[in-house]
Amino acid sequence: MSALFNTFVLLTQIAAILAALPPIQKCPLSDSKCIKASAQNALATFTAGIPEVGVEVLDPVHFNIIKINLSGLKLAIKDSDVYGLKKSVIDKLSVDTEKKLVQLNFHVAPIELKGKYKASGMLLILPISGDGDVAIKIKNIQVFMTMPFEIVKNEQGNDVIDIKNYKYTYENNENTHFKLTNLFNGNKQLSDAMLTFMNDNWKLISQEFGTPIVEKPVQKIYAAIKTYLRSQPLAEITNV
Ligand SMILES: *[C@@H]1O[C@H](CO)[C@@H](O)[C@H](O)[C@H]1NC(C)=O
């Protein structure tokens, strides 16, 4: 096959990839309002995953295993899916080109995790044991992410945003509801008492054990943003 033909095939593939991507409303990097609106518009397509550039599906987002071993509680959540990110509302999205920081604030109301769990040990002041289904529904979570970046050249020599890492905090102030089946080998009295205790003390439980669970989807969101931005020449998504 000729080099010309190979080039033609490559260009056709690139054109097909670009055609498959959602149209992005271009913004100047300094225009946070425009960037926020553009990202909000692209959110549904983005959270559905963009396999062409390696962005994973974010709604639902799947986890094989989440393990917690904290304050006397041993908890493993297997094969869980987190639902709701496609309905995220972006509250702030800014790109500070001087400090080289992306700031992303968003909230999701509600967000829900469903999976299988195995628990043993102590939950705050009560012994817990169980092996069954778990559903955790957070009524409204606010997430604040900061991501330092550099502008680098990609393989084709185009400038792209290369996000380096992330820091985040979150707030969960409204309510969290827990549903677990087969607590205490299905003993109804004990499981009802435990579920009541958990739902009455959702705030304390979230404070104590929430971070390792929230960390997982935030990691995936970070990876998706990083992968996406690394794949998009700056000139394609902004008008500087
Ligand atoms: C869980 O944590 C305890 C206390 O920090 C530690 O002794 C134990 O080895 C841990 N178990 C596992 C499975 O990581």
PDB file of C-alpha atoms and ligand atoms in Angstrom:
ATOM      1  CA  MET A   1       0.000   0.000   0.000  1.00  0.00           C
ATOM      2  CA  SER A   2       1.284   3.429  -0.837  1.00  0.00           C
ATOM      3  CA  ALA A   3       2.201   5.995   1.766  1.00  0.00           C
ATOM      4  CA  LEU A   4      -0.357   8.293   0.198  1.00  0.00           C
ATOM      5  CA  PHE A   5      -3.100   5.724   0.714  1.00  0.00           C
ATOM      6  CA  ASN A   6      -2.043   5.211   4.341  1.00  0.00           C
ATOM      7  CA  THR A   7      -2.182   8.940   4.898  1.00  0.00           C
ATOM      8  CA  PHE A   8      -5.633   9.019   3.338  1.00  0.00           C
ATOM      9  CA  VAL A   9      -6.837   6.231   5.676  1.00  0.00           C
ATOM     10  CA  LEU A  10      -5.389   8.042   8.682  1.00  0.00           C
ATOM     11  CA  LEU A  11      -7.029  11.339   7.733  1.00  0.00           C
ATOM     12  CA  THR A  12     -10.354   9.590   7.179  1.00  0.00           C
ATOM     13  CA  GLN A  13     -10.085   8.048  10.640  1.00  0.00           C
ATOM     14  CA  ILE A  14      -9.282  11.389  12.218  1.00  0.00           C
ATOM     15  CA  ALA A  15     -12.194  13.007  10.386  1.00  0.00           C
ATOM     16  CA  ALA A  16     -14.500  10.229  11.617  1.00  0.00           C
ATOM     17  CA  ILE A  17     -13.311  10.730  15.201  1.00  0.00           C
ATOM     18  CA  LEU A  18     -13.806  14.491  15.050  1.00  0.00           C
ATOM     19  CA  ALA A  19     -17.249  14.024  13.520  1.00  0.00           C
ATOM     20  CA  ALA A  20     -18.240  11.716  16.384  1.00  0.00           C
ATOM     21  CA  LEU A  21     -17.276  14.196  19.080  1.00  0.00           C
ATOM     22  CA  PRO A  22     -19.846  16.620  20.435  1.00  0.00           C
ATOM     23  CA  PRO A  23     -19.646  20.094  18.955  1.00  0.00           C
ATOM     24  CA  ILE A  24     -18.008  22.327  21.535  1.00  0.00           C
ATOM     25  CA  GLN A  25     -18.942  25.954  21.818  1.00  0.00           C
ATOM     26  CA  LYS A  26     -15.557  27.695  21.710  1.00  0.00           C
ATOM     27  CA  CYS A  27     -14.710  30.228  24.406  1.00  0.00           C
ATOM     28  CA  PRO A  28     -11.749  32.423  25.254  1.00  0.00           C
ATOM     29  CA  LEU A  29      -9.929  30.718  28.141  1.00  0.00           C
ATOM     30  CA  SER A  30     -10.389  33.852  30.236  1.00  0.00           C
ATOM     31  CA  ASP A  31     -14.198  33.788  29.855  1.00  0.00           C
ATOM     32  CA  SER A  32     -15.325  31.590  32.766  1.00  0.00           C
ATOM     33  CA  LYS A  33     -18.988  32.229  32.090  1.00  0.00           C
ATOM     34  CA  CYS A  34     -18.686  31.013  28.507  1.00  0.00           C
ATOM     35  CA  ILE A  35     -16.563  27.997  29.514  1.00  0.00           C
ATOM     36  CA  LYS A  36     -19.055  27.019  32.190  1.00  0.00           C
ATOM     37  CA  ALA A  37     -22.002  27.213  29.770  1.00  0.00           C
ATOM     38  CA  SER A  38     -20.102  25.328  27.086  1.00  0.00           C
ATOM     39  CA  ALA A  39     -19.152  22.550  29.523  1.00  0.00           C
ATOM     40  CA  GLN A  40     -22.715  22.343  30.835  1.00  0.00           C
ATOM     41  CA  ASN A  41     -23.970  21.927  27.244  1.00  0.00           C
ATOM     42  CA  ALA A  42     -21.464  19.162  26.564  1.00  0.00           C
ATOM     43  CA  LEU A  43     -22.063  17.380  29.882  1.00  0.00           C
ATOM     44  CA  ALA A  44     -24.648  14.800  28.751  1.00  0.00           C
ATOM     45  CA  THR A  45     -22.460  13.713  25.826  1.00  0.00           C
ATOM     46  CA  PHE A  46     -19.356  13.767  28.001  1.00  0.00           C
ATOM     47  CA  THR A  47     -20.828  11.644  30.819  1.00  0.00           C
ATOM     48  CA  ALA A  48     -22.102   9.125  28.235  1.00  0.00           C
ATOM     49  CA  GLY A  49     -18.426   8.438  27.488  1.00  0.00           C
ATOM     50  CA  ILE A  50     -16.345   9.293  24.408  1.00  0.00           C
ATOM     51  CA  PRO A  51     -14.700   5.972  23.490  1.00  0.00           C
ATOM     52  CA  GLU A  52     -13.026   7.579  20.428  1.00  0.00           C
ATOM     53  CA  VAL A  53     -10.657   9.456  22.740  1.00  0.00           C
ATOM     54  CA  GLY A  54     -10.728   7.094  25.729  1.00  0.00           C
ATOM     55  CA  VAL A  55     -13.156   8.964  27.993  1.00  0.00           C
ATOM     56  CA  GLU A  56     -14.976   6.430  30.185  1.00  0.00           C
ATOM     57  CA  VAL A  57     -18.710   6.370  30.761  1.00  0.00           C
ATOM     58  CA  LEU A  58     -19.465   8.467  33.861  1.00  0.00           C
ATOM     59  CA  ASP A  59     -23.175   7.745  34.233  1.00  0.00           C
ATOM     60  CA  PRO A  60     -23.402   5.170  35.507  1.00  0.00           C
ATOM     61  CA  VAL A  61     -19.804   4.953  36.610  1.00  0.00           C
ATOM     62  CA  HIS A  62     -18.760   1.429  37.571  1.00  0.00           C
ATOM     63  CA  PHE A  63     -16.461   0.245  40.360  1.00  0.00           C
ATOM     64  CA  ASN A  64     -15.326  -3.357  40.786  1.00  0.00           C
ATOM     65  CA  ILE A  65     -14.437  -2.880  44.424  1.00  0.00           C
ATOM     66  CA  ILE A  66     -14.445  -0.129  47.027  1.00  0.00           C
ATOM     67  CA  LYS A  67     -12.831  -1.123  50.319  1.00  0.00           C
ATOM     68  CA  ILE A  68     -13.012   0.662  53.623  1.00  0.00           C
ATOM     69  CA  ASN A  69     -11.094  -0.300  56.752  1.00  0.00           C
ATOM     70  CA  LEU A  70     -11.620   2.662  59.021  1.00  0.00           C
ATOM     71  CA  SER A  71     -12.502   3.325  62.670  1.00  0.00           C
ATOM     72  CA  GLY A  72     -13.241  -0.356  63.304  1.00  0.00           C
ATOM     73  CA  LEU A  73     -15.445  -0.844  60.241  1.00  0.00           C
ATOM     74  CA  LYS A  74     -14.528  -3.272  57.489  1.00  0.00           C
ATOM     75  CA  LEU A  75     -16.630  -2.710  54.423  1.00  0.00           C
ATOM     76  CA  ALA A  76     -16.267  -3.990  50.881  1.00  0.00           C
ATOM     77  CA  ILE A  77     -18.610  -2.762  48.154  1.00  0.00           C
ATOM     78  CA  LYS A  78     -18.463  -4.910  45.033  1.00  0.00           C
ATOM     79  CA  ASP A  79     -19.713  -4.278  41.509  1.00  0.00           C
ATOM     80  CA  SER A  80     -21.244  -0.943  42.266  1.00  0.00           C
ATOM     81  CA  ASP A  81     -22.608   1.662  39.890  1.00  0.00           C
ATOM     82  CA  VAL A  82     -22.972   5.335  40.696  1.00  0.00           C
ATOM     83  CA  TYR A  83     -25.884   7.078  38.987  1.00  0.00           C
ATOM     84  CA  GLY A  84     -26.556  10.767  38.539  1.00  0.00           C
ATOM     85  CA  LEU A  85     -23.437  12.502  37.226  1.00  0.00           C
ATOM     86  CA  LYS A  86     -25.118  13.309  33.903  1.00  0.00           C
ATOM     87  CA  LYS A  87     -27.420  15.625  35.825  1.00  0.00           C
ATOM     88  CA  SER A  88     -24.520  17.519  37.416  1.00  0.00           C
ATOM     89  CA  VAL A  89     -24.873  21.261  37.539  1.00  0.00           C
ATOM     90  CA  ILE A  90     -21.635  23.116  36.964  1.00  0.00           C
ATOM     91  CA  ASP A  91     -21.489  26.029  39.388  1.00  0.00           C
ATOM     92  CA  LYS A  92     -18.075  27.295  38.347  1.00  0.00           C
ATOM     93  CA  LEU A  93     -15.508  26.379  35.735  1.00  0.00           C
ATOM     94  CA  SER A  94     -12.511  28.603  35.278  1.00  0.00           C
ATOM     95  CA  VAL A  95      -9.122  28.279  33.655  1.00  0.00           C
ATOM     96  CA  ASP A  96      -6.536  30.538  35.243  1.00  0.00           C
ATOM     97  CA  THR A  97      -3.752  30.722  32.673  1.00  0.00           C
ATOM     98  CA  GLU A  98      -1.421  32.607  35.017  1.00  0.00           C
ATOM     99  CA  LYS A  99      -1.700  30.287  38.017  1.00  0.00           C
ATOM    100  CA  LYS A 100      -2.237  27.389  35.593  1.00  0.00           C
ATOM    101  CA  LEU A 101      -5.211  26.115  37.565  1.00  0.00           C
ATOM    102  CA  VAL A 102      -8.555  24.749  36.489  1.00  0.00           C
ATOM    103  CA  GLN A 103     -11.247  25.256  39.116  1.00  0.00           C
ATOM    104  CA  LEU A 104     -14.387  23.136  38.806  1.00  0.00           C
ATOM    105  CA  ASN A 105     -17.291  23.384  41.245  1.00  0.00           C
ATOM    106  CA  PHE A 106     -20.393  21.326  40.629  1.00  0.00           C
ATOM    107  CA  HIS A 107     -23.281  19.736  42.455  1.00  0.00           C
ATOM    108  CA  VAL A 108     -25.331  16.624  41.858  1.00  0.00           C
ATOM    109  CA  ALA A 109     -28.758  16.163  43.408  1.00  0.00           C
ATOM    110  CA  PRO A 110     -29.270  13.314  43.931  1.00  0.00           C
ATOM    111  CA  ILE A 111     -26.472  10.842  43.329  1.00  0.00           C
ATOM    112  CA  GLU A 112     -26.930   7.165  44.077  1.00  0.00           C
ATOM    113  CA  LEU A 113     -24.642   4.168  44.517  1.00  0.00           C
ATOM    114  CA  LYS A 114     -25.954   0.630  44.098  1.00  0.00           C
ATOM    115  CA  GLY A 115     -23.961  -2.538  44.585  1.00  0.00           C
ATOM    116  CA  LYS A 116     -23.182  -5.562  46.762  1.00  0.00           C
ATOM    117  CA  TYR A 117     -21.654  -5.129  50.181  1.00  0.00           C
ATOM    118  CA  LYS A 118     -20.005  -7.118  52.913  1.00  0.00           C
ATOM    119  CA  ALA A 119     -19.604  -5.448  56.317  1.00  0.00           C
ATOM    120  CA  SER A 120     -18.186  -6.391  59.688  1.00  0.00           C
ATOM    121  CA  GLY A 121     -16.866  -4.630  62.763  1.00  0.00           C
ATOM    122  CA  MET A 122     -18.230  -1.485  64.328  1.00  0.00           C
ATOM    123  CA  LEU A 123     -20.294   1.280  62.820  1.00  0.00           C
ATOM    124  CA  LEU A 124     -19.737   4.216  65.181  1.00  0.00           C
ATOM    125  CA  ILE A 125     -21.026   2.689  68.440  1.00  0.00           C
ATOM    126  CA  LEU A 126     -22.860  -0.390  67.098  1.00  0.00           C
ATOM    127  CA  PRO A 127     -21.553  -3.755  65.906  1.00  0.00           C
ATOM    128  CA  ILE A 128     -22.503  -4.456  62.298  1.00  0.00           C
ATOM    129  CA  SER A 129     -22.409  -7.522  60.101  1.00  0.00           C
ATOM    130  CA  GLY A 130     -24.038  -8.174  56.776  1.00  0.00           C
ATOM    131  CA  ASP A 131     -23.661  -9.399  53.236  1.00  0.00           C
ATOM    132  CA  GLY A 132     -26.194  -8.278  50.647  1.00  0.00           C
ATOM    133  CA  ASP A 133     -27.289  -5.343  48.508  1.00  0.00           C
ATOM    134  CA  VAL A 134     -26.480  -1.737  49.307  1.00  0.00           C
ATOM    135  CA  ALA A 135     -27.955   1.504  48.031  1.00  0.00           C
ATOM    136  CA  ILE A 136     -26.665   4.868  49.219  1.00  0.00           C
ATOM    137  CA  LYS A 137     -28.478   7.964  48.046  1.00  0.00           C
ATOM    138  CA  ILE A 138     -26.935  11.387  48.667  1.00  0.00           C
ATOM    139  CA  LYS A 139     -29.532  14.087  48.313  1.00  0.00           C
ATOM    140  CA  ASN A 140     -27.164  16.827  47.213  1.00  0.00           C
ATOM    141  CA  ILE A 141     -23.394  16.720  47.020  1.00  0.00           C
ATOM    142  CA  GLN A 142     -21.236  19.711  46.155  1.00  0.00           C
ATOM    143  CA  VAL A 143     -17.744  19.069  44.848  1.00  0.00           C
ATOM    144  CA  PHE A 144     -14.930  21.609  44.543  1.00  0.00           C
ATOM    145  CA  MET A 145     -11.987  20.484  42.402  1.00  0.00           C
ATOM    146  CA  THR A 146      -8.744  22.304  41.621  1.00  0.00           C
ATOM    147  CA  MET A 147      -6.500  20.925  38.907  1.00  0.00           C
ATOM    148  CA  PRO A 148      -3.076  22.361  38.059  1.00  0.00           C
ATOM    149  CA  PHE A 149      -2.162  22.111  34.367  1.00  0.00           C
ATOM    150  CA  GLU A 150       0.535  22.837  31.821  1.00  0.00           C
ATOM    151  CA  ILE A 151       0.081  23.634  28.164  1.00  0.00           C
ATOM    152  CA  VAL A 152       2.136  21.095  26.214  1.00  0.00           C
ATOM    153  CA  LYS A 153       2.457  19.953  22.597  1.00  0.00           C
ATOM    154  CA  ASN A 154       0.720  16.732  21.628  1.00  0.00           C
ATOM    155  CA  GLU A 155       2.120  14.164  19.178  1.00  0.00           C
ATOM    156  CA  GLN A 156       0.947  16.307  16.239  1.00  0.00           C
ATOM    157  CA  GLY A 157       2.646  19.417  17.623  1.00  0.00           C
ATOM    158  CA  ASN A 158      -0.590  21.108  18.728  1.00  0.00           C
ATOM    159  CA  ASP A 159      -0.991  22.824  22.082  1.00  0.00           C
ATOM    160  CA  VAL A 160      -3.149  20.871  24.549  1.00  0.00           C
ATOM    161  CA  ILE A 161      -4.021  21.306  28.218  1.00  0.00           C
ATOM    162  CA  ASP A 162      -2.246  18.660  30.256  1.00  0.00           C
ATOM    163  CA  ILE A 163      -3.805  18.361  33.704  1.00  0.00           C
ATOM    164  CA  LYS A 164      -1.266  17.224  36.284  1.00  0.00           C
ATOM    165  CA  ASN A 165      -3.294  16.147  39.305  1.00  0.00           C
ATOM    166  CA  TYR A 166      -6.214  17.241  41.421  1.00  0.00           C
ATOM    167  CA  LYS A 167      -7.342  18.262  44.868  1.00  0.00           C
ATOM    168  CA  TYR A 168     -10.912  18.292  45.983  1.00  0.00           C
ATOM    169  CA  THR A 169     -13.249  18.933  48.862  1.00  0.00           C
ATOM    170  CA  TYR A 170     -16.931  18.168  49.078  1.00  0.00           C
ATOM    171  CA  GLU A 171     -19.998  19.055  51.075  1.00  0.00           C
ATOM    172  CA  ASN A 172     -22.907  16.775  51.806  1.00  0.00           C
ATOM    173  CA  ASN A 173     -25.239  18.801  53.984  1.00  0.00           C
ATOM    174  CA  GLU A 174     -28.792  17.810  53.103  1.00  0.00           C
ATOM    175  CA  ASN A 175     -29.351  14.092  53.586  1.00  0.00           C
ATOM    176  CA  THR A 176     -27.978  10.644  52.863  1.00  0.00           C
ATOM    177  CA  HIS A 177     -30.177   7.566  52.811  1.00  0.00           C
ATOM    178  CA  PHE A 178     -28.833   4.034  53.351  1.00  0.00           C
ATOM    179  CA  LYS A 179     -30.549   0.818  52.337  1.00  0.00           C
ATOM    180  CA  LEU A 180     -28.853  -2.521  53.059  1.00  0.00           C
ATOM    181  CA  THR A 181     -30.374  -5.966  52.683  1.00  0.00           C
ATOM    182  CA  ASN A 182     -29.404  -9.031  54.693  1.00  0.00           C
ATOM    183  CA  LEU A 183     -27.910  -7.323  57.711  1.00  0.00           C
ATOM    184  CA  PHE A 184     -27.324  -9.709  60.641  1.00  0.00           C
ATOM    185  CA  ASN A 185     -28.180 -12.748  58.493  1.00  0.00           C
ATOM    186  CA  GLY A 186     -31.539 -11.253  57.712  1.00  0.00           C
ATOM    187  CA  ASN A 187     -32.669 -10.791  61.334  1.00  0.00           C
ATOM    188  CA  LYS A 188     -35.449  -8.249  60.807  1.00  0.00           C
ATOM    189  CA  GLN A 189     -35.425  -6.659  64.243  1.00  0.00           C
ATOM    190  CA  LEU A 190     -31.666  -6.131  64.273  1.00  0.00           C
ATOM    191  CA  SER A 191     -31.542  -4.908  60.677  1.00  0.00           C
ATOM    192  CA  ASP A 192     -34.431  -2.483  61.127  1.00  0.00           C
ATOM    193  CA  ALA A 193     -32.703  -1.088  64.230  1.00  0.00           C
ATOM    194  CA  MET A 194     -29.399  -0.731  62.348  1.00  0.00           C
ATOM    195  CA  LEU A 195     -30.999   0.962  59.318  1.00  0.00           C
ATOM    196  CA  THR A 196     -32.852   3.393  61.551  1.00  0.00           C
ATOM    197  CA  PHE A 197     -29.606   4.137  63.374  1.00  0.00           C
ATOM    198  CA  MET A 198     -27.750   4.685  60.099  1.00  0.00           C
ATOM    199  CA  ASN A 199     -30.394   6.937  58.599  1.00  0.00           C
ATOM    200  CA  ASP A 200     -30.766   8.939  61.805  1.00  0.00           C
ATOM    201  CA  ASN A 201     -26.980   9.388  61.978  1.00  0.00           C
ATOM    202  CA  TRP A 202     -26.324   9.851  58.248  1.00  0.00           C
ATOM    203  CA  LYS A 203     -24.321  13.009  58.868  1.00  0.00           C
ATOM    204  CA  LEU A 204     -21.872  11.431  61.323  1.00  0.00           C
ATOM    205  CA  ILE A 205     -21.544   8.335  59.138  1.00  0.00           C
ATOM    206  CA  SER A 206     -20.845  10.453  56.035  1.00  0.00           C
ATOM    207  CA  GLN A 207     -18.253  12.473  57.920  1.00  0.00           C
ATOM    208  CA  GLU A 208     -16.523   9.348  59.193  1.00  0.00           C
ATOM    209  CA  PHE A 209     -16.711   7.085  56.119  1.00  0.00           C
ATOM    210  CA  GLY A 210     -17.754   9.295  53.178  1.00  0.00           C
ATOM    211  CA  THR A 211     -14.357  10.341  51.857  1.00  0.00           C
ATOM    212  CA  PRO A 212     -13.149   6.916  50.617  1.00  0.00           C
ATOM    213  CA  ILE A 213     -16.443   6.477  48.756  1.00  0.00           C
ATOM    214  CA  VAL A 214     -16.642   9.996  47.239  1.00  0.00           C
ATOM    215  CA  GLU A 215     -12.963   9.725  46.252  1.00  0.00           C
ATOM    216  CA  LYS A 216     -13.745   7.009  43.692  1.00  0.00           C
ATOM    217  CA  PRO A 217     -16.112   8.904  41.367  1.00  0.00           C
ATOM    218  CA  VAL A 218     -14.035  12.092  41.757  1.00  0.00           C
ATOM    219  CA  GLN A 219     -10.980  10.133  40.561  1.00  0.00           C
ATOM    220  CA  LYS A 220     -12.944   8.985  37.497  1.00  0.00           C
ATOM    221  CA  ILE A 221     -14.182  12.512  36.769  1.00  0.00           C
ATOM    222  CA  TYR A 222     -10.614  13.782  36.986  1.00  0.00           C
ATOM    223  CA  ALA A 223      -9.371  11.014  34.659  1.00  0.00           C
ATOM    224  CA  ALA A 224     -12.139  11.760  32.150  1.00  0.00           C
ATOM    225  CA  ILE A 225     -11.389  15.511  32.103  1.00  0.00           C
ATOM    226  CA  LYS A 226      -7.655  14.897  31.822  1.00  0.00           C
ATOM    227  CA  THR A 227      -8.085  12.383  28.987  1.00  0.00           C
ATOM    228  CA  TYR A 228     -10.512  14.626  27.135  1.00  0.00           C
ATOM    229  CA  LEU A 229      -8.395  17.785  27.359  1.00  0.00           C
ATOM    230  CA  ARG A 230      -5.232  15.878  26.398  1.00  0.00           C
ATOM    231  CA  SER A 231      -7.036  14.703  23.243  1.00  0.00           C
ATOM    232  CA  GLN A 232      -8.283  18.134  22.136  1.00  0.00           C
ATOM    233  CA  PRO A 233      -5.990  20.695  20.500  1.00  0.00           C
ATOM    234  CA  LEU A 234      -6.567  23.951  22.357  1.00  0.00           C
ATOM    235  CA  ALA A 235      -7.415  25.667  19.067  1.00  0.00           C
ATOM    236  CA  GLU A 236     -10.325  23.206  18.574  1.00  0.00           C
ATOM    237  CA  ILE A 237     -12.006  23.970  21.894  1.00  0.00           C
ATOM    238  CA  THR A 238     -11.092  27.597  22.605  1.00  0.00           C
ATOM    239  CA  ASN A 239     -10.701  30.855  20.778  1.00  0.00           C
ATOM    240  CA  VAL A 240      -7.859  32.402  22.679  1.00  0.00           C
TER     241      VAL A 240
HETATM  242  C1  LIG B   1      -7.581  -2.786  59.000  1.00  0.00           C
HETATM  243  O1  LIG B   1      -7.102  -1.792  59.895  1.00  0.00           O
HETATM  244  C2  LIG B   1      -6.559  -2.309  61.082  1.00  0.00           C
HETATM  245  C3  LIG B   1      -6.289  -1.125  62.022  1.00  0.00           C
HETATM  246  O2  LIG B   1      -5.705  -0.054  61.320  1.00  0.00           O
HETATM  247  C4  LIG B   1      -5.308  -3.114  60.743  1.00  0.00           C
HETATM  248  O3  LIG B   1      -4.743  -3.665  61.925  1.00  0.00           O
HETATM  249  C5  LIG B   1      -5.715  -4.247  59.786  1.00  0.00           C
HETATM  250  O4  LIG B   1      -4.561  -4.959  59.377  1.00  0.00           O
HETATM  251  C6  LIG B   1      -6.443  -3.707  58.573  1.00  0.00           C
HETATM  252  N1  LIG B   1      -6.970  -4.810  57.772  1.00  0.00           N
HETATM  253  C7  LIG B   1      -6.898  -4.868  56.460  1.00  0.00           C
HETATM  254  C8  LIG B   1      -7.519  -6.052  55.806  1.00  0.00           C
HETATM  255  O5  LIG B   1      -6.365  -3.996  55.793  1.00  0.00           O
END
